[in-house]
Every structure is written in C-alpha cells, then in structure tokens.
Amino acid sequence: MALEYVSAELRDDREVILAAVALDGWSLQYASRRLQNDREVVIAAVTQRAWAIQCASEELRDDKEVVLAALKQEGEALEYASDELRNNREVVLAAVEWNGRALKFSSEELQNDKGVVLAAVNGYEGALKYASVDLRNDKEVVLAAVKAYGGALRFASEELRGDVAVVLAAADKDEGIHEGNLSEEESDGDEMGVAVAVDDEGVIEILSEEERDDDDMEVALCYAHLPGLAKTIKTGTVAQFRILSLAAGKGGSLNFLFTLIRERPELCGISAEVGSELHSHTGRKRRRSLH
C-alpha cells in the first residue's frame, strides 16, 4: 500500500494503517506520530518486518513486549531498542540466540555476561569480537566459540591464541580456514597462501624427540592451517617459527614465511637450517624408497 501518497488524514486512520502494516511493516514509517506510538499497530508492524521498530516512537522502543516481538523476527533489531532494554538480560538473550551478532548492540555490562556471550558465540563467528576483554580471555568462552567456528580464534586474547587446547579445537573446525569466513583484510592477506595441505607427519619425522613433546609443536602445526599465522610469526617463539617453517616448506610456501621475519632478525638464520633439513630429509626418504 503506497501510504506515502495518501492524505495526512488517512495516515492517522488506525484501520488503514493496521491493514497496511499487516502487508508490509515498513508502512509504519508513513503512519502519523500518534499511530507510531500505538502499541497494537507497532507490534503488527514489527511482527511483519522487524526493522520497522526504528519507525516506532521512543516510548515503544522502550516497551519490552514490542521489542521482543521484533527480536523474534531478527536479533539485530536490538540496535533500535532503548538503552534500558539493551541492558535487559532477557531481551539481549532473545536477540543473541536468534543472531549472535546482536551482541554488538548490547550494553557493556551484558557483553561481560558469560551466559549471554556463550549464547552469542554459538550463533555467529564474529560474536567473540564484541565480548568483553575479560571474556575474550576466558578459556571456556573461547573454546565454545572456536568449536562452533574455528575462525573465531582471531578474536581471542593473545594468551589463548597460544593455548594448545584452544588452537587444536579451532583446527578441528574446518570453517576456521575457509576464506569465506575471514574478514576482508584477512582474505586479502598473503598469509592465506600458507594455509595449504601440510604433511604434518613428514614434519614431525624431522623434529627431535624434545621438539615432538613440546607444546610449541602442536600450536605451530595448527597455526600452519589457520589465518592467525602472520601474527604468530611476528610474536611467536623461535621454536614455533622453526616448526612453522618446516610445515610451510613441506607445503611449498616457505618463501612466504621468510618475508615475515624482517622485524625478527634473530630468526633469519633459521631459513638455511630449515632448507638443509628439508633437503636432507627428502634425500633420506628417496634412498629408503630405492631399497
């Protein structure tokens, strides 16, 4: 119904507006202010189209029943709720359970609510980004996030991005290395070139017994498949870099790794060492295959 062309009188006609919003909730934008503050009219509108809530009066955007009606259609409609309702746990839970991204629009207090954040991270890969600093460093929360979406690892605290259990959980979830789940910045980054099929067993064969038992080895091999690699190289340990170099070398991406160490001169010598080990290991395998 093209309400933008009707008279002011009809825009204030309750029967006309109710019929209009039942067909298209967006029609609420053409209703009179009186009817934008009519509870029944607004509930009818947001039930048909959640985003119509932004056309409701300020009073009704602070009405719990009205806002919940909108959230049943789209969790991100929380953005247009009042500050008070964006700090209401029941309302925010309803929003994030429908769409985890709605956590972005909740109050800081509820972004630090473990139950709310756990509900959010199970429904949207980027939800962890909107959690409080404390919860991005909470192992239970981060594990839940990466078990749902491996790529959520990039929003975890630096400490948990180096935690073996967390990294392994992320690596087990294939979505974490799919380019479609990365941010535009990450998708354009050269580090995607290192997320190749790596012969982990072949790499492990080269490692010493001590290195095989080192937590660095598990973390590094997992990161060879994950989009957080560049950051790991810049801040990781020498042991992690060595293992990553071996993994990437086996996958044909060794040259890329060496472009990342310009800020880490102490790691430069590893390139020759890794190349030599890979060459020696390949030679031994070939000789064994001839016998």
mmCIF file of C-alpha atoms in Angstrom:
data_model
loop_
_atom_site.group_PDB
_atom_site.id
_atom_site.type_symbol
_atom_site.label_atom_id
_atom_site.label_comp_id
_atom_site.label_asym_id
_atom_site.label_seq_id
_atom_site.Cartn_x
_atom_site.Cartn_y
_atom_site.Cartn_z
ATOM 1 C CA MET A 1 0.000 0.000 0.000
ATOM 2 C CA ALA A 2 1.577 3.308 -1.134
ATOM 3 C CA LEU A 3 0.922 5.271 2.039
ATOM 4 C CA GLU A 4 3.421 7.968 1.118
ATOM 5 C CA TYR A 5 0.844 9.299 -1.348
ATOM 6 C CA VAL A 6 -2.229 9.315 0.894
ATOM 7 C CA SER A 7 -3.562 12.236 2.848
ATOM 8 C CA ALA A 8 -2.498 13.076 6.394
ATOM 9 C CA GLU A 9 -5.984 12.133 7.485
ATOM 10 C CA LEU A 10 -5.631 8.563 6.200
ATOM 11 C CA ARG A 11 -2.153 8.268 7.681
ATOM 12 C CA ASP A 12 -3.837 8.830 11.008
ATOM 13 C CA ASP A 13 -6.585 6.308 10.301
ATOM 14 C CA ARG A 14 -5.954 3.325 12.577
ATOM 15 C CA GLU A 15 -7.838 0.823 10.430
ATOM 16 C CA VAL A 16 -5.965 1.891 7.280
ATOM 17 C CA ILE A 17 -2.554 1.714 8.973
ATOM 18 C CA LEU A 18 -3.247 -1.674 10.567
ATOM 19 C CA ALA A 19 -4.139 -3.076 7.157
ATOM 20 C CA ALA A 20 -1.021 -1.519 5.637
ATOM 21 C CA VAL A 21 1.491 -2.774 8.210
ATOM 22 C CA ALA A 22 -0.014 -6.270 8.054
ATOM 23 C CA LEU A 23 1.070 -6.328 4.393
ATOM 24 C CA ASP A 24 4.386 -4.520 4.875
ATOM 25 C CA GLY A 25 5.730 -3.495 8.256
ATOM 26 C CA TRP A 26 7.752 -0.701 6.639
ATOM 27 C CA SER A 27 4.465 1.146 6.066
ATOM 28 C CA LEU A 28 4.764 2.230 9.681
ATOM 29 C CA GLN A 29 7.152 4.971 8.538
ATOM 30 C CA TYR A 30 4.241 6.743 6.830
ATOM 31 C CA ALA A 31 1.867 6.495 9.783
ATOM 32 C CA SER A 32 1.122 9.521 11.919
ATOM 33 C CA ARG A 33 3.139 10.019 15.074
ATOM 34 C CA ARG A 34 0.083 9.093 17.058
ATOM 35 C CA LEU A 35 -0.097 5.672 15.399
ATOM 36 C CA GLN A 36 3.668 5.167 15.586
ATOM 37 C CA ASN A 37 3.023 5.294 19.310
ATOM 38 C CA ASP A 38 0.080 2.864 19.104
ATOM 39 C CA ARG A 39 1.172 -0.414 20.690
ATOM 40 C CA GLU A 40 -1.060 -2.704 18.643
ATOM 41 C CA VAL A 41 -0.088 -1.026 15.371
ATOM 42 C CA VAL A 42 3.628 -1.215 16.121
ATOM 43 C CA ILE A 43 3.520 -4.860 17.232
ATOM 44 C CA ALA A 44 1.694 -5.714 13.999
ATOM 45 C CA ALA A 45 4.374 -3.856 12.021
ATOM 46 C CA VAL A 46 7.438 -5.419 13.701
ATOM 47 C CA THR A 47 5.862 -8.866 13.548
ATOM 48 C CA GLN A 48 5.669 -8.480 9.773
ATOM 49 C CA ARG A 49 9.072 -6.779 9.451
ATOM 50 C CA ALA A 50 11.396 -6.476 12.444
ATOM 51 C CA TRP A 51 13.249 -3.408 11.143
ATOM 52 C CA ALA A 52 10.028 -1.383 11.346
ATOM 53 C CA ILE A 53 10.894 -0.921 15.013
ATOM 54 C CA GLN A 54 13.107 2.011 14.059
ATOM 55 C CA CYS A 55 9.940 3.838 12.971
ATOM 56 C CA ALA A 56 8.221 3.300 16.317
ATOM 57 C CA SER A 57 8.049 6.007 18.942
ATOM 58 C CA GLU A 58 10.812 6.302 21.510
ATOM 59 C CA GLU A 59 8.329 5.169 24.134
ATOM 60 C CA LEU A 60 7.552 1.916 22.322
ATOM 61 C CA ARG A 61 11.208 1.200 21.599
ATOM 62 C CA ASP A 62 11.421 1.035 25.384
ATOM 63 C CA ASP A 63 8.480 -1.402 25.555
ATOM 64 C CA LYS A 64 9.686 -4.917 26.306
ATOM 65 C CA GLU A 65 6.812 -6.705 24.550
ATOM 66 C CA VAL A 66 7.222 -4.616 21.402
ATOM 67 C CA VAL A 67 10.980 -5.157 21.257
ATOM 68 C CA LEU A 68 10.683 -8.913 21.889
ATOM 69 C CA ALA A 69 8.156 -9.136 19.036
ATOM 70 C CA ALA A 70 10.740 -7.585 16.724
ATOM 71 C CA LEU A 71 13.549 -9.800 18.016
ATOM 72 C CA LYS A 72 11.549 -12.907 17.173
ATOM 73 C CA GLN A 73 11.984 -11.882 13.541
ATOM 74 C CA GLU A 74 15.557 -10.524 13.650
ATOM 75 C CA GLY A 75 18.004 -10.385 16.556
ATOM 76 C CA GLU A 76 19.905 -7.376 15.218
ATOM 77 C CA ALA A 77 16.763 -5.246 15.643
ATOM 78 C CA LEU A 78 18.147 -4.887 19.167
ATOM 79 C CA GLU A 79 20.095 -1.935 17.757
ATOM 80 C CA TYR A 80 16.922 0.186 17.852
ATOM 81 C CA ALA A 81 15.789 -0.781 21.348
ATOM 82 C CA SER A 82 16.194 1.664 24.215
ATOM 83 C CA ASP A 83 19.389 1.726 26.267
ATOM 84 C CA GLU A 84 17.472 0.192 29.144
ATOM 85 C CA LEU A 85 16.317 -2.794 27.097
ATOM 86 C CA ARG A 86 19.766 -3.292 25.570
ATOM 87 C CA ASN A 87 20.829 -3.825 29.173
ATOM 88 C CA ASN A 88 17.962 -6.238 29.886
ATOM 89 C CA ARG A 89 19.297 -9.787 30.068
ATOM 90 C CA GLU A 90 16.088 -11.474 28.882
ATOM 91 C CA VAL A 91 15.840 -9.169 25.878
ATOM 92 C CA VAL A 92 19.504 -9.488 24.915
ATOM 93 C CA LEU A 93 19.447 -13.283 25.267
ATOM 94 C CA ALA A 94 16.466 -13.406 22.906
ATOM 95 C CA ALA A 95 18.431 -11.293 20.439
ATOM 96 C CA VAL A 96 21.723 -13.209 20.505
ATOM 97 C CA GLU A 97 20.011 -16.588 20.405
ATOM 98 C CA TRP A 98 18.420 -15.513 17.115
ATOM 99 C CA ASN A 99 21.561 -13.835 15.796
ATOM 100 C CA GLY A 100 24.836 -13.788 17.735
ATOM 101 C CA ARG A 101 25.894 -10.569 16.024
ATOM 102 C CA ALA A 102 23.285 -8.766 18.131
ATOM 103 C CA LEU A 103 25.828 -8.880 20.969
ATOM 104 C CA LYS A 104 27.352 -5.832 19.280
ATOM 105 C CA PHE A 105 24.312 -3.777 20.301
ATOM 106 C CA SER A 106 24.003 -4.944 23.896
ATOM 107 C CA SER A 107 25.264 -2.998 26.887
ATOM 108 C CA GLU A 108 28.869 -3.315 28.069
ATOM 109 C CA GLU A 109 27.546 -4.999 31.176
ATOM 110 C CA LEU A 110 25.938 -7.811 29.171
ATOM 111 C CA GLN A 111 28.928 -8.095 26.848
ATOM 112 C CA ASN A 112 30.652 -9.189 30.036
ATOM 113 C CA ASP A 113 27.885 -11.669 30.942
ATOM 114 C CA LYS A 114 29.246 -15.166 30.390
ATOM 115 C CA GLY A 115 25.851 -16.757 29.713
ATOM 116 C CA VAL A 116 24.914 -14.123 27.157
ATOM 117 C CA VAL A 117 28.276 -14.335 25.378
ATOM 118 C CA LEU A 118 28.185 -18.147 25.282
ATOM 119 C CA ALA A 119 24.779 -17.962 23.588
ATOM 120 C CA ALA A 120 26.109 -15.428 21.087
ATOM 121 C CA VAL A 121 29.306 -17.244 20.079
ATOM 122 C CA ASN A 122 27.332 -20.369 19.231
ATOM 123 C CA GLY A 123 25.389 -18.498 16.570
ATOM 124 C CA TYR A 124 27.846 -16.145 14.897
ATOM 125 C CA GLU A 125 31.567 -16.438 14.178
ATOM 126 C CA GLY A 126 32.349 -12.799 14.935
ATOM 127 C CA ALA A 127 30.379 -12.602 18.191
ATOM 128 C CA LEU A 128 33.521 -13.082 20.280
ATOM 129 C CA LYS A 129 34.781 -9.778 18.883
ATOM 130 C CA TYR A 130 32.031 -7.968 20.834
ATOM 131 C CA ALA A 131 32.619 -9.767 24.128
ATOM 132 C CA SER A 132 34.437 -8.002 26.931
ATOM 133 C CA VAL A 133 38.228 -8.192 27.190
ATOM 134 C CA ASP A 134 37.847 -10.487 30.180
ATOM 135 C CA LEU A 135 35.643 -12.964 28.336
ATOM 136 C CA ARG A 136 37.888 -12.996 25.270
ATOM 137 C CA ASN A 137 40.464 -14.310 27.708
ATOM 138 C CA ASP A 138 38.069 -16.843 29.267
ATOM 139 C CA LYS A 139 39.035 -20.326 28.108
ATOM 140 C CA GLU A 140 35.518 -21.779 28.392
ATOM 141 C CA VAL A 141 34.062 -18.977 26.276
ATOM 142 C CA VAL A 142 36.821 -19.088 23.654
ATOM 143 C CA LEU A 143 36.654 -22.883 23.385
ATOM 144 C CA ALA A 144 32.901 -22.659 22.805
ATOM 145 C CA ALA A 145 33.494 -20.028 20.128
ATOM 146 C CA VAL A 146 36.191 -21.918 18.198
ATOM 147 C CA LYS A 147 34.331 -25.222 18.448
ATOM 148 C CA ALA A 148 31.409 -23.524 16.713
ATOM 149 C CA TYR A 149 33.519 -21.520 14.239
ATOM 150 C CA GLY A 150 37.270 -22.107 14.007
ATOM 151 C CA GLY A 151 37.866 -18.625 12.607
ATOM 152 C CA ALA A 152 36.662 -17.092 15.883
ATOM 153 C CA LEU A 153 40.183 -17.782 17.162
ATOM 154 C CA ARG A 154 41.340 -14.436 15.765
ATOM 155 C CA PHE A 155 39.168 -12.626 18.328
ATOM 156 C CA ALA A 156 40.547 -14.484 21.343
ATOM 157 C CA SER A 157 43.121 -12.940 23.656
ATOM 158 C CA GLU A 158 46.783 -13.251 22.729
ATOM 159 C CA GLU A 159 47.247 -15.670 25.607
ATOM 160 C CA LEU A 160 44.530 -18.048 24.394
ATOM 161 C CA ARG A 161 45.687 -17.860 20.782
ATOM 162 C CA GLY A 162 48.760 -19.680 22.085
ATOM 163 C CA ASP A 163 46.857 -22.260 24.139
ATOM 164 C CA VAL A 164 47.252 -25.787 22.743
ATOM 165 C CA ALA A 165 43.713 -26.952 23.570
ATOM 166 C CA VAL A 166 42.150 -23.830 22.067
ATOM 167 C CA VAL A 167 44.215 -23.963 18.880
ATOM 168 C CA LEU A 168 43.567 -27.676 18.402
ATOM 169 C CA ALA A 169 39.827 -27.101 18.819
ATOM 170 C CA ALA A 170 39.951 -24.356 16.191
ATOM 171 C CA ALA A 171 41.974 -26.501 13.812
ATOM 172 C CA ASP A 172 39.422 -29.310 14.115
ATOM 173 C CA LYS A 173 36.733 -26.982 12.796
ATOM 174 C CA ASP A 174 37.180 -26.667 9.058
ATOM 175 C CA GLU A 175 35.273 -23.382 8.834
ATOM 176 C CA GLY A 176 38.180 -21.703 10.584
ATOM 177 C CA ILE A 177 40.367 -21.883 7.494
ATOM 178 C CA HIS A 178 37.793 -21.150 4.824
ATOM 179 C CA GLU A 179 38.424 -17.800 3.211
ATOM 180 C CA GLY A 180 34.695 -17.030 3.123
ATOM 181 C CA ASN A 181 34.642 -16.752 6.922
ATOM 182 C CA LEU A 182 37.565 -14.305 7.132
ATOM 183 C CA SER A 183 37.414 -10.540 7.309
ATOM 184 C CA GLU A 184 38.172 -8.621 4.106
ATOM 185 C CA GLU A 185 41.580 -7.676 5.496
ATOM 186 C CA GLU A 186 42.433 -11.295 6.300
ATOM 187 C CA SER A 187 41.112 -12.614 2.995
ATOM 188 C CA ASP A 188 43.388 -10.220 1.119
ATOM 189 C CA GLY A 189 46.433 -11.104 3.231
ATOM 190 C CA ASP A 190 49.337 -13.159 1.904
ATOM 191 C CA GLU A 191 49.036 -15.429 4.907
ATOM 192 C CA MET A 192 46.213 -17.288 3.143
ATOM 193 C CA GLY A 193 48.951 -18.662 0.897
ATOM 194 C CA VAL A 194 50.339 -20.628 3.818
ATOM 195 C CA ALA A 195 47.044 -22.331 4.691
ATOM 196 C CA VAL A 196 47.987 -25.251 2.450
ATOM 197 C CA ALA A 197 47.715 -29.001 2.838
ATOM 198 C CA VAL A 198 50.696 -29.693 5.068
ATOM 199 C CA ASP A 199 52.188 -33.132 5.510
ATOM 200 C CA ASP A 200 52.224 -32.941 9.307
ATOM 201 C CA GLU A 201 53.601 -36.460 9.698
ATOM 202 C CA GLY A 202 56.507 -35.590 7.419
ATOM 203 C CA VAL A 203 57.283 -32.520 9.504
ATOM 204 C CA ILE A 204 57.107 -34.468 12.753
ATOM 205 C CA GLU A 205 59.587 -37.003 11.388
ATOM 206 C CA ILE A 206 62.194 -34.224 11.100
ATOM 207 C CA LEU A 207 61.695 -32.924 14.642
ATOM 208 C CA SER A 208 63.818 -34.084 17.538
ATOM 209 C CA GLU A 209 62.170 -36.069 20.342
ATOM 210 C CA GLU A 210 62.332 -32.990 22.559
ATOM 211 C CA GLU A 211 60.558 -30.875 19.941
ATOM 212 C CA ARG A 212 57.881 -33.510 19.401
ATOM 213 C CA ASP A 213 56.983 -33.334 23.089
ATOM 214 C CA ASP A 214 56.923 -29.513 23.100
ATOM 215 C CA ASP A 215 53.577 -27.744 23.208
ATOM 216 C CA ASP A 216 55.056 -25.301 20.667
ATOM 217 C CA MET A 217 54.967 -28.069 18.084
ATOM 218 C CA GLU A 218 51.214 -28.652 18.420
ATOM 219 C CA VAL A 219 50.437 -24.945 18.385
ATOM 220 C CA ALA A 220 52.685 -24.258 15.415
ATOM 221 C CA LEU A 221 51.379 -27.107 13.285
ATOM 222 C CA CYS A 222 47.803 -25.983 13.924
ATOM 223 C CA TYR A 223 48.629 -22.400 13.043
ATOM 224 C CA ALA A 224 50.112 -23.585 9.755
ATOM 225 C CA HIS A 225 46.498 -24.198 8.758
ATOM 226 C CA LEU A 226 44.932 -21.142 10.372
ATOM 227 C CA PRO A 227 44.559 -17.462 9.422
ATOM 228 C CA GLY A 228 46.366 -16.183 12.525
ATOM 229 C CA LEU A 229 49.731 -17.253 11.131
ATOM 230 C CA ALA A 230 51.273 -13.860 10.342
ATOM 231 C CA LYS A 231 50.675 -12.581 13.861
ATOM 232 C CA THR A 232 52.090 -15.776 15.318
ATOM 233 C CA ILE A 233 55.291 -15.420 13.323
ATOM 234 C CA LYS A 234 55.754 -11.839 14.460
ATOM 235 C CA THR A 235 55.203 -12.594 18.140
ATOM 236 C CA GLY A 236 55.857 -16.334 18.472
ATOM 237 C CA THR A 237 58.826 -18.192 19.860
ATOM 238 C CA VAL A 238 61.858 -19.281 17.853
ATOM 239 C CA ALA A 239 60.720 -22.905 18.311
ATOM 240 C CA GLN A 240 57.298 -22.109 16.870
ATOM 241 C CA PHE A 241 58.867 -20.347 13.912
ATOM 242 C CA ARG A 242 61.142 -23.281 13.168
ATOM 243 C CA ILE A 243 58.239 -25.734 13.200
ATOM 244 C CA LEU A 244 56.079 -23.447 11.089
ATOM 245 C CA SER A 245 58.932 -23.065 8.626
ATOM 246 C CA LEU A 246 59.186 -26.833 8.305
ATOM 247 C CA ALA A 247 55.412 -27.164 7.875
ATOM 248 C CA ALA A 248 55.205 -24.420 5.281
ATOM 249 C CA GLY A 249 58.279 -25.765 3.495
ATOM 250 C CA LYS A 250 56.614 -29.147 3.159
ATOM 251 C CA GLY A 251 53.567 -27.349 1.740
ATOM 252 C CA GLY A 252 55.551 -25.277 -0.750
ATOM 253 C CA SER A 253 55.067 -21.926 0.999
ATOM 254 C CA LEU A 254 58.453 -21.492 2.667
ATOM 255 C CA ASN A 255 59.323 -18.284 0.806
ATOM 256 C CA PHE A 256 56.330 -16.500 2.282
ATOM 257 C CA LEU A 257 57.445 -17.246 5.821
ATOM 258 C CA PHE A 258 60.751 -15.512 5.254
ATOM 259 C CA THR A 259 59.003 -12.292 4.219
ATOM 260 C CA LEU A 260 57.558 -12.132 7.715
ATOM 261 C CA ILE A 261 60.828 -12.055 9.631
ATOM 262 C CA ARG A 262 62.118 -8.654 8.570
ATOM 263 C CA GLU A 263 61.216 -7.418 12.040
ATOM 264 C CA ARG A 264 62.774 -10.530 13.627
ATOM 265 C CA PRO A 265 66.472 -10.579 12.604
ATOM 266 C CA GLU A 266 67.206 -13.270 15.170
ATOM 267 C CA LEU A 267 65.119 -15.700 13.098
ATOM 268 C CA CYS A 268 66.863 -15.133 9.775
ATOM 269 C CA GLY A 269 69.401 -17.914 10.294
ATOM 270 C CA ILE A 270 66.640 -20.478 10.529
ATOM 271 C CA SER A 271 65.967 -20.287 6.772
ATOM 272 C CA ALA A 272 69.208 -22.048 5.807
ATOM 273 C CA GLU A 273 68.829 -24.556 8.635
ATOM 274 C CA VAL A 274 65.268 -25.450 7.639
ATOM 275 C CA GLY A 275 66.138 -25.686 3.938
ATOM 276 C CA SER A 276 69.021 -28.005 4.734
ATOM 277 C CA GLU A 277 66.881 -30.230 6.968
ATOM 278 C CA LEU A 278 64.118 -30.493 4.383
ATOM 279 C CA HIS A 279 66.638 -31.328 1.639
ATOM 280 C CA SER A 280 68.384 -33.917 3.821
ATOM 281 C CA HIS A 281 65.096 -35.495 4.905
ATOM 282 C CA THR A 282 63.864 -35.717 1.300
ATOM 283 C CA GLY A 283 67.133 -37.378 0.286
ATOM 284 C CA ARG A 284 66.857 -39.978 3.040
ATOM 285 C CA LYS A 285 63.281 -40.799 2.040
ATOM 286 C CA ARG A 286 64.295 -41.238 -1.591
ATOM 287 C CA ARG A 287 67.171 -43.551 -0.633
ATOM 288 C CA ARG A 288 64.824 -45.631 1.541
ATOM 289 C CA SER A 289 62.327 -45.933 -1.299
ATOM 290 C CA LEU A 290 65.047 -47.351 -3.585
ATOM 291 C CA HIS A 291 65.771 -50.251 -1.252
#
